[in-house]
XYZ file of C-alpha atoms in Angstrom:
612
model
C 85.499 99.298 166.806
C 88.702 101.335 167.826
C 88.957 99.323 170.905
C 88.243 95.807 169.266
C 91.243 96.748 166.682
C 93.618 97.656 169.295
C 93.002 94.394 171.088
C 93.282 92.726 167.843
C 96.598 94.468 167.271
C 97.903 93.210 170.703
C 97.119 89.930 170.035
C 99.581 89.860 166.959
C 102.086 92.030 168.592
C 101.957 91.069 172.070
C 105.543 89.715 172.280
C 107.114 92.758 170.786
C 105.182 95.092 172.990
C 106.254 93.156 176.145
C 110.034 93.018 174.932
C 109.984 96.765 174.208
C 108.250 97.979 177.390
C 110.112 95.468 179.470
C 113.554 96.620 178.115
C 112.582 100.330 178.812
C 111.823 99.689 182.375
C 115.259 97.430 182.679
C 117.238 100.300 180.991
C 115.695 102.933 183.138
C 116.674 100.876 186.376
C 120.217 100.969 184.807
C 120.224 104.504 184.793
C 119.922 104.743 180.930
C 117.124 107.129 181.022
C 117.551 108.379 177.432
C 117.652 104.812 175.841
C 114.675 103.937 178.087
C 112.520 106.656 176.960
C 113.391 106.285 173.258
C 112.597 102.597 173.612
C 109.085 103.350 175.127
C 108.262 105.858 172.544
C 109.306 103.568 169.513
C 107.411 100.545 171.190
C 104.211 102.740 171.124
C 105.092 103.945 167.609
C 105.444 100.584 166.503
C 102.189 99.450 168.019
C 100.067 102.217 166.421
C 101.719 101.552 163.160
C 100.894 97.734 163.420
C 97.402 98.694 164.344
C 96.943 100.678 161.136
C 98.560 97.757 159.094
C 96.233 95.493 160.775
C 93.079 97.710 160.023
C 93.816 97.700 156.373
C 95.109 94.207 155.873
C 92.738 92.154 158.200
C 95.105 89.347 158.701
C 93.873 85.888 159.164
C 93.565 85.514 163.305
C 94.756 81.991 163.268
C 97.115 80.372 165.854
C 99.844 80.009 163.011
C 99.761 83.886 162.024
C 99.509 85.032 165.614
C 102.651 83.113 166.723
C 104.292 84.262 163.320
C 103.555 87.992 163.708
C 104.405 88.061 167.154
C 107.944 86.663 166.291
C 108.272 89.230 163.660
C 107.168 91.851 166.192
C 109.709 90.935 168.594
C 112.447 91.011 165.601
C 111.500 94.349 164.773
C 111.345 95.785 168.556
C 114.921 93.974 169.133
C 116.430 95.716 166.308
C 114.899 99.163 167.164
C 116.255 98.751 170.705
C 119.449 97.781 169.471
C 120.045 100.695 167.130
C 118.636 103.457 169.743
C 121.084 101.882 172.603
C 124.433 103.011 170.958
C 126.902 101.769 168.552
C 130.718 101.140 168.802
C 131.640 102.115 165.199
C 134.379 104.701 164.529
C 132.870 107.934 163.623
C 134.448 110.222 160.627
C 134.736 113.935 161.547
C 135.661 116.199 158.702
C 137.301 119.491 160.142
C 137.587 122.622 157.964
C 140.489 125.021 158.577
C 140.650 127.893 156.203
C 141.404 126.583 152.723
C 142.511 123.352 153.945
C 140.258 120.203 154.576
C 141.296 117.619 157.066
C 139.441 114.306 157.538
C 140.419 112.718 160.995
C 139.095 109.726 162.762
C 137.418 110.140 166.102
C 136.895 106.865 168.284
C 133.184 106.733 169.141
C 132.098 105.877 172.593
C 132.484 102.149 173.635
C 129.540 100.201 172.269
C 127.008 99.460 174.875
C 126.670 96.346 176.287
C 122.836 96.625 176.020
C 122.998 96.981 172.280
C 124.859 93.713 171.842
C 122.234 92.009 173.703
C 119.502 93.430 171.775
C 121.107 92.254 168.625
C 121.645 88.893 170.034
C 117.779 88.742 170.817
C 116.999 89.934 167.109
C 119.158 86.957 165.923
C 117.132 84.726 168.083
C 113.856 86.278 167.021
C 114.862 85.940 163.227
C 115.697 82.131 164.212
C 112.616 81.562 165.479
C 110.607 83.219 162.474
C 112.516 80.864 160.266
C 111.566 77.795 162.484
C 108.111 78.928 162.820
C 107.514 79.007 158.904
C 108.999 75.722 158.569
C 107.226 74.119 161.232
C 103.757 75.444 160.121
C 104.485 74.604 156.784
C 105.258 71.079 157.623
C 102.365 70.820 159.902
C 100.118 71.876 157.121
C 101.572 68.993 154.753
C 101.043 66.779 157.753
C 97.600 67.475 158.535
C 96.205 67.661 155.040
C 94.821 63.987 155.283
C 93.284 64.678 158.729
C 91.567 67.815 157.328
C 90.200 66.266 154.222
C 89.064 63.058 155.973
C 87.358 65.031 159.020
C 85.289 67.414 156.425
C 81.657 66.716 156.519
C 81.417 65.041 153.190
C 79.811 61.519 152.788
C 79.535 59.415 149.802
C 76.635 57.913 147.932
C 77.093 54.942 145.281
C 74.796 56.128 142.841
C 73.370 59.200 141.563
C 69.806 58.079 141.699
C 68.888 60.314 144.595
C 70.966 63.062 143.892
C 69.434 66.394 144.349
C 69.040 67.107 140.880
C 66.458 69.752 139.957
C 63.805 68.208 137.544
C 62.434 69.991 134.847
C 59.131 68.771 133.751
C 57.208 71.524 132.213
C 57.349 75.019 131.146
C 56.210 76.065 134.778
C 59.383 74.184 136.212
C 61.966 76.017 134.163
C 65.651 75.652 134.688
C 67.806 78.844 135.494
C 67.896 81.069 132.598
C 69.720 84.231 134.083
C 73.393 83.606 134.600
C 75.260 86.205 136.944
C 76.723 87.900 133.874
C 73.382 88.573 132.502
C 71.981 89.981 135.783
C 74.994 92.113 136.325
C 74.738 93.511 132.690
C 71.096 94.100 133.371
C 71.363 95.738 136.548
C 74.394 98.152 135.061
C 71.692 98.925 132.451
C 69.147 99.661 134.982
C 71.437 102.221 137.063
C 70.800 105.220 134.983
C 67.141 105.163 136.435
C 68.353 105.344 139.809
C 69.010 108.436 141.649
C 72.900 109.515 141.990
C 73.868 106.393 139.720
C 77.131 107.859 139.217
C 78.045 107.210 142.799
C 77.212 103.324 142.507
C 78.972 100.309 141.713
C 77.096 96.715 141.496
C 80.024 94.276 141.980
C 78.352 91.038 142.977
C 75.063 89.120 142.802
C 73.802 86.498 145.176
C 71.449 83.686 144.484
C 68.880 82.987 147.354
C 65.346 81.839 147.874
C 62.760 84.682 148.501
C 59.162 83.915 148.913
C 59.732 80.422 147.290
C 61.670 81.381 144.162
C 65.076 81.409 143.374
C 66.185 84.756 142.988
C 69.246 87.081 142.661
C 70.074 89.989 144.777
C 72.479 92.517 143.732
C 73.332 95.485 145.968
C 74.497 99.145 145.179
C 77.736 100.246 146.825
C 79.949 103.189 146.680
C 82.647 103.170 143.680
C 85.344 103.459 145.955
C 85.682 107.438 146.202
C 86.052 108.512 149.658
C 85.198 111.911 148.808
C 81.755 110.804 147.107
C 81.218 108.709 150.192
C 81.456 111.766 152.806
C 78.656 113.506 150.587
C 76.329 110.566 150.485
C 76.905 108.457 153.478
C 74.312 105.656 152.226
C 73.415 103.796 149.325
C 69.802 103.727 148.242
C 69.032 100.124 147.830
C 69.266 96.888 146.022
C 68.033 95.019 142.951
C 66.307 91.573 142.501
C 65.827 89.438 139.526
C 64.068 86.230 139.125
C 66.731 83.585 138.247
C 64.248 81.449 136.289
C 62.389 84.116 133.752
C 63.850 84.747 130.346
C 61.657 87.933 130.458
C 62.616 88.947 134.104
C 63.949 92.609 134.548
C 65.867 93.725 137.653
C 63.431 95.342 140.015
C 64.944 98.033 142.324
C 64.191 97.814 146.159
C 64.598 101.166 147.712
C 65.983 100.703 151.093
C 68.774 103.098 152.435
C 71.639 101.310 153.590
C 74.514 102.822 155.800
C 76.636 99.705 156.321
C 78.207 98.321 153.032
C 81.587 96.920 152.368
C 82.684 100.352 150.604
C 81.761 102.395 153.476
C 84.305 104.342 155.949
C 84.151 105.399 159.408
C 83.055 102.355 161.155
C 80.447 101.700 158.644
C 82.644 99.260 156.553
C 80.698 96.106 156.783
C 83.917 93.668 156.635
C 85.899 95.442 159.199
C 83.068 95.562 161.477
C 82.724 91.455 160.865
C 86.264 91.051 161.301
C 86.750 93.097 164.633
C 83.389 91.217 166.093
C 84.774 87.936 165.411
C 88.443 88.030 165.397
C 89.245 86.560 168.860
C 86.528 84.375 168.634
C 88.715 81.068 167.367
C 87.021 81.344 163.932
C 88.343 82.884 160.939
C 86.364 84.792 158.608
C 86.934 83.717 154.807
C 88.592 86.032 152.669
C 86.062 86.883 149.967
C 83.449 90.115 150.518
C 80.504 89.844 152.695
C 77.416 89.427 150.347
C 74.159 90.926 150.805
C 71.028 88.773 151.783
C 67.432 89.799 152.298
C 64.694 88.433 154.819
C 61.262 87.725 153.663
C 60.262 91.411 154.464
C 63.169 92.729 152.474
C 65.228 93.743 154.996
C 69.148 93.736 153.941
C 71.899 91.884 155.924
C 75.570 91.405 154.727
C 76.521 87.835 155.384
C 79.824 86.166 156.083
C 80.979 82.723 156.592
C 83.745 81.793 159.200
C 85.740 78.350 159.916
C 87.902 77.177 162.564
C 91.579 76.377 161.728
C 92.665 72.814 162.211
C 95.622 72.583 165.090
C 98.368 74.962 164.633
C 97.943 75.284 160.810
C 96.008 77.655 158.464
C 93.955 74.716 157.412
C 90.341 75.153 157.585
C 88.776 72.815 160.125
C 85.358 72.211 158.030
C 83.922 70.888 160.851
C 83.481 74.084 162.385
C 81.704 76.634 160.568
C 79.947 79.704 161.709
C 78.133 82.862 160.117
C 77.895 86.483 161.124
C 75.080 88.535 159.982
C 75.239 92.743 159.676
C 71.855 94.716 159.457
C 72.921 96.837 156.562
C 70.495 99.487 157.798
C 71.385 99.685 161.756
C 74.555 97.938 161.929
C 73.377 95.228 164.406
C 75.631 92.363 164.670
C 74.628 88.689 165.192
C 77.414 85.902 165.179
C 75.803 82.112 164.889
C 78.431 79.744 166.055
C 75.690 76.852 165.929
C 74.357 77.007 162.292
C 71.310 75.364 163.499
C 70.628 78.745 165.146
C 70.603 81.114 162.220
C 67.461 82.761 161.246
C 65.037 80.799 158.912
C 65.289 83.304 156.127
C 69.217 83.118 155.883
C 69.578 80.496 152.917
C 73.143 80.840 152.055
C 75.143 80.519 155.547
C 77.990 78.645 154.009
C 79.410 80.867 151.163
C 80.642 79.201 147.700
C 84.282 79.637 148.479
C 84.089 77.638 151.646
C 82.058 74.953 149.949
C 84.496 74.926 147.033
C 87.527 74.402 149.471
C 85.766 71.775 151.523
C 85.147 69.656 148.445
C 88.629 70.355 146.967
C 90.424 69.266 150.248
C 88.524 66.114 150.527
C 88.649 65.178 146.845
C 92.259 65.633 146.289
C 94.072 64.956 149.761
C 92.062 62.503 151.702
C 94.587 59.925 150.754
C 97.333 62.272 151.842
C 98.975 65.600 150.577
C 102.268 63.563 149.052
C 99.774 61.034 147.098
C 98.019 64.385 145.289
C 100.805 66.829 145.322
C 103.936 65.326 145.685
C 106.602 64.526 143.046
C 106.090 60.660 141.969
C 102.783 60.798 144.037
C 100.495 57.849 143.292
C 97.295 60.202 142.899
C 95.159 57.439 144.347
C 91.555 58.377 144.305
C 92.640 62.197 143.464
C 89.641 64.050 141.999
C 89.294 67.772 141.095
C 86.491 69.874 140.637
C 85.783 70.998 136.764
C 86.955 74.830 137.152
C 85.495 77.487 134.613
C 82.243 75.770 134.559
C 80.161 77.332 137.401
C 79.291 80.854 138.556
C 80.764 81.155 141.993
C 83.940 79.967 144.091
C 87.678 80.847 143.451
C 87.896 78.720 140.111
C 84.420 79.081 139.164
C 83.499 75.730 139.855
C 80.321 76.158 142.112
C 76.838 76.678 140.712
C 74.070 77.248 143.269
C 70.725 75.386 142.535
C 67.534 75.168 144.185
C 66.139 71.753 145.256
C 63.001 71.288 147.441
C 63.182 74.738 148.653
C 67.134 74.697 149.724
C 69.948 76.074 147.989
C 72.725 73.317 147.113
C 76.238 74.386 145.617
C 76.531 71.728 142.690
C 79.858 70.753 141.580
C 81.191 68.298 139.061
C 84.460 65.932 139.874
C 86.825 64.491 137.503
C 90.027 62.700 137.322
C 93.222 65.037 138.024
C 94.478 64.164 134.528
C 93.297 66.893 132.249
C 92.920 64.973 129.269
C 90.074 62.970 130.736
C 86.411 64.646 130.049
C 84.110 62.225 131.947
C 82.459 62.871 135.105
C 83.737 60.715 138.145
C 80.933 61.945 140.588
C 78.831 65.122 141.695
C 79.376 66.891 144.909
C 76.282 68.859 146.419
C 76.723 71.103 149.313
C 73.937 72.294 151.533
C 74.336 75.994 151.614
C 72.568 76.122 155.119
C 74.521 73.594 156.873
C 77.542 73.049 154.904
C 77.168 69.208 154.813
C 78.425 67.805 151.418
C 77.267 64.592 149.747
C 79.364 63.098 147.052
C 77.170 61.056 144.520
C 79.486 58.525 142.582
C 78.700 58.406 138.830
C 78.167 54.815 137.437
C 77.546 55.700 133.803
C 79.677 57.544 131.226
C 78.695 61.152 131.600
C 80.521 64.247 130.187
C 81.981 67.049 132.350
C 80.151 70.511 132.161
C 83.122 72.007 130.593
C 82.967 69.450 127.605
C 79.150 70.269 127.728
C 79.955 74.068 127.080
C 82.331 73.308 124.221
C 79.579 71.145 122.368
C 77.127 73.916 123.153
C 79.278 76.631 121.622
C 80.397 74.358 118.616
C 76.488 73.638 117.855
C 75.817 77.643 117.934
C 79.199 78.476 116.203
C 77.312 80.551 113.295
C 75.314 82.749 116.104
C 78.960 83.576 118.044
C 77.056 83.065 121.214
C 79.066 81.946 124.286
C 77.785 79.089 126.651
C 77.616 79.795 130.355
C 76.197 78.232 133.550
C 76.135 74.323 132.550
C 73.517 72.810 135.125
C 72.845 69.396 135.718
C 69.045 68.554 135.885
C 67.074 65.551 135.656
C 64.897 65.249 132.543
C 62.567 62.209 132.671
C 65.032 60.464 134.807
C 67.978 61.200 132.298
C 70.679 63.621 133.801
C 71.008 66.454 131.470
C 73.236 69.349 131.075
C 71.246 72.536 130.437
C 73.357 75.326 128.949
C 72.368 78.789 128.520
C 73.730 80.651 125.370
C 74.518 84.313 125.900
C 74.995 86.833 123.267
C 78.053 89.617 123.263
C 76.088 91.647 125.610
C 75.447 88.897 127.997
C 71.846 88.504 127.292
C 70.106 85.020 127.065
C 69.581 83.677 123.571
C 68.650 80.024 123.660
C 68.924 76.762 125.627
C 71.100 73.633 124.840
C 70.169 70.290 126.353
C 72.746 67.866 126.158
C 72.138 64.128 127.799
C 74.960 63.968 130.229
C 75.881 60.116 129.163
C 75.779 61.247 125.514
C 78.644 62.202 123.235
C 77.233 65.191 121.715
C 75.819 63.571 118.967
C 72.499 64.825 117.356
C 70.294 62.259 118.967
C 71.208 63.491 122.266
C 71.265 67.281 121.920
C 68.419 69.708 121.580
C 68.091 73.521 121.432
C 65.466 76.040 121.846
C 64.779 79.600 122.503
C 62.812 78.837 125.599
C 62.402 76.156 128.160
C 59.218 74.699 126.746
C 60.573 74.272 123.377
C 63.883 73.087 124.314
C 62.004 70.443 126.481
C 59.862 69.437 123.885
C 62.337 68.687 121.397
C 64.714 66.909 123.838
C 61.896 64.626 124.639
C 61.417 63.848 121.092
C 64.704 62.588 120.672
C 64.165 59.562 122.925
C 60.500 58.841 121.627
C 59.253 60.036 124.971
C 55.618 59.991 125.532
C 54.573 62.631 127.817
C 51.823 60.638 129.003
C 54.426 58.308 130.314
C 56.248 60.940 132.287
C 53.070 62.131 134.222
C 52.321 59.570 136.720
C 52.273 61.732 139.428
C 49.158 63.757 137.764
C 45.334 62.750 138.751
C 43.581 61.200 135.836
C 40.762 63.375 134.829
C 38.306 63.714 131.819
C 39.024 67.115 130.238
C 36.806 69.007 127.541
C 37.175 72.406 126.050
C 37.681 74.701 123.004
C 41.268 75.005 121.845
C 42.677 78.412 122.311
C 46.387 78.054 120.997
C 48.591 75.339 119.653
C 52.455 74.352 119.319
C 53.457 71.506 117.339
C 57.312 70.621 117.836
C 59.211 67.481 117.261
C 56.463 65.077 117.619
C 54.421 66.669 120.441
C 51.408 68.797 120.292
C 51.019 71.201 122.816
C 47.790 73.207 123.327
C 45.748 75.440 125.643
C 41.912 75.382 126.204
C 39.666 78.292 126.495
C 39.263 79.094 130.550
C 42.010 76.422 131.353
C 45.248 77.588 132.470
C 46.747 74.105 131.887
C 49.162 73.208 129.161
C 48.223 70.013 127.688
C 50.556 67.670 125.635
C 50.080 64.724 123.434
C 52.485 62.512 121.512
C 51.663 62.673 117.851
C 53.453 58.993 117.859
C 50.578 57.840 120.058
C 47.763 59.692 118.459
C 48.718 60.478 114.610
C 45.599 62.599 114.169
C 46.697 65.055 117.246
C 49.014 66.808 114.842
C 46.029 68.365 112.897
C 44.570 69.884 116.085
C 43.549 73.657 115.448
C 42.499 76.791 117.269
C 38.618 76.430 117.825
C 38.459 72.469 117.795
C 36.524 71.104 120.386
C 38.231 68.319 122.237
C 37.615 65.511 124.560
C 40.444 63.446 126.068
C 41.781 61.694 129.459
C 44.869 63.393 130.873
C 47.005 63.159 133.829
C 46.754 66.585 135.306
C 48.899 68.650 137.786
C 48.580 71.996 138.708
C 50.211 73.444 135.653
C 50.003 70.861 132.758
C 48.120 67.837 131.564
C 49.635 64.690 129.640
C 46.833 63.053 127.479
C 46.457 59.716 127.736
C 45.131 57.629 124.701
C 43.726 59.393 121.857
C 41.920 62.777 121.741
C 38.397 63.124 120.418
C 38.116 65.804 117.913
C 34.566 67.053 117.036
C 35.946 69.217 114.337
C 37.263 66.062 112.290
C 34.732 64.548 109.797
C 35.740 60.946 110.659
C 38.221 59.208 112.623
C 39.386 55.837 111.549
C 38.254 52.968 113.413
C 40.676 50.651 115.460
C 41.859 47.779 113.633
C-alpha cells in the first residue's frame, strides 16, 4: 500500500516536484552547489510531508482537485527555493565592546538573481491557483444542468406501478426496527461479547439475506491505537430481522482483520482508496459499510462515481463499487455493476442515491434557476429531510420490494411552507437507476406524517421514526414506528397518505396485525374483497384462537396455520365466534391467510336467521 500512496502523492504534487528537482539541477549546473543541495532536500521533504497528509486526509482524486493541488505544490516549492537561494536585505549586527553596546548595519550579500526568479514563479503560481479556483467554480455552475439531466432518472406520470411494498397480512409486516432501535439493542448486547470494552458499533446496513430484510451491524475498534495493537482483529458482527417486533440481535462470530478503524495496512477505507484513486473514479466520502454474502462471509463495500468533465460534480452515469474481504483483505473493483456478485444487494450507497436525486430534482433547469438570486425555481423539488434513515440529510429510507432494495425518497416543493408530496423517487440500490413517480393526488409529506403521529401519541411521550410508504388495499399509506426514550418499538401509526390526519384516516396498533385490522375498518374494507389472489377453498375446523378488532373477526383453526378473517359487516353473526366452535365456510386462501367469502356456518349456534 505504501507504493500506491507514493504514486497517488506524485499525482497531486508532480508539478512541484518537477519544479524543485529541475531547479536543483539548474543550480548545480550554475555552480550553486549548496543551493542546489538544499533545494533537492527540501523537495524530497515536501514530497514526504505531502504523502503523510494525503494518507490521513484522502483527498478526492478528481481532475479539479489534482490540478489545484499541483499548482499549490508549485507555489510551496517556489517559495522554498526563493528563501534558500539568498536574500538582499540588510543585516543588523550587534557588537559588544566592553561596557558599551554598538549597533551597526552591515550590507548583506547582493540579492541572488535566482531568488528573484523563484519569487516571480511563486507569484505566477499563486495567480494560477486563484484562476483555477474561479474556473472550476464557474464550470461547476455551468455544468450543473448537464449533470442533472444526464443522471439516470426516468419519470413516470403516476404512482400506480411504484415499487411500494404491500402490507396484506400479519405475515407481510412493515419494517418495524428503525436503525436507532437496532443500534440500541446491539449496544445492550455487547456485554455478552468477549472483550466488549474494546469495540464500538457505529453503523447498521440494510440488506437482503436468505430472502429477508435484515440489518447488519459490525463491531469495530473504539479508536484506541494501543488497544488495536493488543487485539489486531474484531470478533464478528450482529444481524437483526428488520420486520420482527420481537427480533433480537444475533451475534455471528467471524474474526475480521480488515476494518475502517484498523491500522498498519488493515484500514479498509485506505485500502479501497489506494486501489481506486488512479482509476478515474472517486470513492464517496462516507465510510465503507459491511455486507455479508449468503454464507455469512463479511465484506466492506464502498461506492465510486466518476466526475463530470473538469469539475468535482458527480457524473452519475458512471458508477462502480469496490469490495474488501474483511477476513482476507482481498479487493475487487467492479467498474461494470452488472458483473458484481449476486449477494451484493447495495452497490449504491444511500448518500450517492440521495445526491443523484437532489441534483436532478433541483438543477435540471439550471443552477441559477434553483439557487440564484431571483431564480425562477421552475420545476425545483427537494427531498424531505429528516424523515428517512440514511443519507446526508436523512432523506433516504431503504425498502425491500420483490427481492430488491430500493431507496425511497419523497419530493416536495422547495417552498418550506408546503407539506404536500409532489412525487416519490425510488433508486435501485443494485444499479443506481432512479425512477420518479409523479403524485397525482393530494398526499402528505413524511415529516407531516411524523408530526401527526407524534400528536396522536402525545400523552405517551413516544417519538415517531422511519415513516415508510406502503400500499395497503391499493391505498398509499404512511407507516410510522413509535419509539420510546430507549429507542424500543412501541406502536405503529398508519396514516392514509391522501388524508389530512383526521380520525377517519389514521389507525394505531401495538403490532402489524392489529394496526392493519383497525386501518382497514376505517374504510369499511371487507377482507374478502382484498384477497382475490387467493384460491377459493372449502374450509372446516375447530376454532383455536380469536381476535375481534374494529369490525373484523380474525381466528385460527386447530391444526391449521392460516389466519382467517371475516368482516362482521358481511356476516353479523361472525362477531360471536368463540374458541371451540366448529366452523364451515368458503375462503380465498393464500400461503399464510384466508379471507372468508360469504357467511360462516357455526355449528355451535343454536339457530341462524334465514335470508330474507
